[in-house]
Tab-separated table of C-alpha atoms in Angstrom:
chain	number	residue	atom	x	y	z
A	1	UNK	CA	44.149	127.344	59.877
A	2	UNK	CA	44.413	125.518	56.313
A	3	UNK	CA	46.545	123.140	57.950
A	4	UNK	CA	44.566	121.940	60.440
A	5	UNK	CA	41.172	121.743	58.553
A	6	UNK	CA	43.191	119.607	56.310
A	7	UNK	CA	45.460	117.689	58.409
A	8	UNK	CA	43.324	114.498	58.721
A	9	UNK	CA	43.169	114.140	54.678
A	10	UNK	CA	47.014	114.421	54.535
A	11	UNK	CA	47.288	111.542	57.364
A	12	UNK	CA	44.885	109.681	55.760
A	13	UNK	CA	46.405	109.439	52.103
A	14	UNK	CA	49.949	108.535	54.390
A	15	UNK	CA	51.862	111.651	55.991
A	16	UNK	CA	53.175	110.796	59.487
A	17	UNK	CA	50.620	112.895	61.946
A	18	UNK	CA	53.656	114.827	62.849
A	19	UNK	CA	54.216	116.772	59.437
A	20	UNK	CA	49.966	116.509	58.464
A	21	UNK	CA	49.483	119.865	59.759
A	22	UNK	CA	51.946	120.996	57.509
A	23	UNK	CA	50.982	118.697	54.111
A	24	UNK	CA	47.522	119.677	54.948
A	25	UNK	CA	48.504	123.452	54.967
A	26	UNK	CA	49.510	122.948	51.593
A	27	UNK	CA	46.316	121.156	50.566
A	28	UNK	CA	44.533	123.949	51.771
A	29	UNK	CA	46.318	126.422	49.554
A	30	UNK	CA	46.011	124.856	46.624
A	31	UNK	CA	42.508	124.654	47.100
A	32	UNK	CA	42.152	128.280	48.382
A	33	UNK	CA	44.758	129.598	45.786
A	34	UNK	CA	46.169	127.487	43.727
A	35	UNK	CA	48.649	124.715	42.706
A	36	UNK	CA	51.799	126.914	41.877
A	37	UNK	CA	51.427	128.918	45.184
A	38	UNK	CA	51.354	125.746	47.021
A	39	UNK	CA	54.452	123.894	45.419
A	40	UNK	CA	56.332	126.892	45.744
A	41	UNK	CA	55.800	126.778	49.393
A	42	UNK	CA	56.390	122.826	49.123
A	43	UNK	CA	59.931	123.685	47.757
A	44	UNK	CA	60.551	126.064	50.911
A	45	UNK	CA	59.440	123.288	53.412
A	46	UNK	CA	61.154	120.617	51.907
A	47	UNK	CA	63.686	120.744	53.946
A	48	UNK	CA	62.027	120.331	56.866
A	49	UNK	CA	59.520	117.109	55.400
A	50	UNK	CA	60.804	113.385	55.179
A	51	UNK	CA	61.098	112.615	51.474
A	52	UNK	CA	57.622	110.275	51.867
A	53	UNK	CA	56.225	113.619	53.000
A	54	UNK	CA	57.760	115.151	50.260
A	55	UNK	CA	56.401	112.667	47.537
A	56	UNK	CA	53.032	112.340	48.545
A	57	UNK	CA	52.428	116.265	48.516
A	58	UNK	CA	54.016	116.429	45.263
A	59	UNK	CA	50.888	114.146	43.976
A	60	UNK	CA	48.821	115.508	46.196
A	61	UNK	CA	49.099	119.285	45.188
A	62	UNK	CA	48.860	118.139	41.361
A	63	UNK	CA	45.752	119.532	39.438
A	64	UNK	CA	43.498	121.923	38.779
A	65	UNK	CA	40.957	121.298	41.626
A	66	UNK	CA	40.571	125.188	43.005
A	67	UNK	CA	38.230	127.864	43.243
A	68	UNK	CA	39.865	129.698	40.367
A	69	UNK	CA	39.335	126.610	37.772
A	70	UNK	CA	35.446	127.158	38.401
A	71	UNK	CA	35.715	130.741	36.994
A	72	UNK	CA	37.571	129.670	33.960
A	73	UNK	CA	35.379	126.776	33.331
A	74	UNK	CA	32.789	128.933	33.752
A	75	UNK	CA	34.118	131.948	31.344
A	76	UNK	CA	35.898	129.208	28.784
A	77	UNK	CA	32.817	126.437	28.442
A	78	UNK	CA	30.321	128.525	29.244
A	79	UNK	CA	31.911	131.549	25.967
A	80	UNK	CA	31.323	128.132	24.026
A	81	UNK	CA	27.800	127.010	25.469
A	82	UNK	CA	26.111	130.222	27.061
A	83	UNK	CA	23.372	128.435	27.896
A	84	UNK	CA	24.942	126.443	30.045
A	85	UNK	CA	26.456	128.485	32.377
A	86	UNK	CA	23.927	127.752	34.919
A	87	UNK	CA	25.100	124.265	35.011
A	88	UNK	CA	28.186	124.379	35.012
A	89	UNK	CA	28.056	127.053	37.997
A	90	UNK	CA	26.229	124.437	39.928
A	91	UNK	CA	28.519	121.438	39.369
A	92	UNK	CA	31.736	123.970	40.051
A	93	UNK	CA	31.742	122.923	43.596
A	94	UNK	CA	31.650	119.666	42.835
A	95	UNK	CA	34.026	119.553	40.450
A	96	UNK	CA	36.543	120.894	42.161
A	97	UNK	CA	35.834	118.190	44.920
A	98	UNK	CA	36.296	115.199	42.859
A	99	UNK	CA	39.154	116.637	41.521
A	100	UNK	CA	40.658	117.757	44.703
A	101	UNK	CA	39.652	113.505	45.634
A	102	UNK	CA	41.447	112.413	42.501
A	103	UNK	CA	44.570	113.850	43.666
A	104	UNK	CA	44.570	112.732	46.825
A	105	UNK	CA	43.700	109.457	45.651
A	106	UNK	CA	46.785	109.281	43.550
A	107	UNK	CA	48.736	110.857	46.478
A	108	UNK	CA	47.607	107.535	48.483
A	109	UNK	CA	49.093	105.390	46.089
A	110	UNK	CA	52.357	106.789	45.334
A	111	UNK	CA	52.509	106.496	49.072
A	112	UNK	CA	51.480	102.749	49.297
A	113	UNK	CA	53.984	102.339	46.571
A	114	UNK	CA	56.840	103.873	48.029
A	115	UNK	CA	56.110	101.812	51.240
């Protein structure tokens, strides 16, 4: 389901249509799980993604932008600055969308540079 949810972001940061489903699975899981779980399942489907494939997941799937990095930013920042925790519960979400952005953004680029 992953997959095709985020299908259209892996086309659109340059993964053939044919393997997006797949790329966007990954996506998915890092943002659901995390990154390890996702490039360990990157390293089983390797062999069935074109190296371009291959290299734009690796810089897409690179970061901390998951649902787990709001809880310890939450429980690390917020031990420091307890009266903050409010805040920084309300920017979680978007956090972990500009993050999740960044990556993709670099993702893009090692794509455009690879041609």
């Amino acid at each position: 389901i992953l997959g095709w949810i985020f299908a259209p972001l892996a086309f659109l940061v340059g993964v053939p249509w044919e393997e997006a489903v797949t790329v966007g699975g990954l996506i998915g899981t890092k943002i659901v799980a995390n990154e390890f779980v996702a490039y360990v399942a990157l390293g089983d489907l390797q062999v069935d993604l074109s190296e371009r494939s291959v290299l734009i997941a690796t810089y897409a799937l690179c970061g901390f932008a998951n649902f787990a990095s709001i809880a310890i930013q939450i429980g690390g920042i917020g031990g420091i600055a307890p009266a903050r925790r409010p805040d920084l519960a309300r920017l979680g979400l978007k956090a972990v969308l500009a993050g999740a952005l960044v990556s993709l953004l670099n993702a893009a680029w090692a794509g455009i540079l690879v041609g």
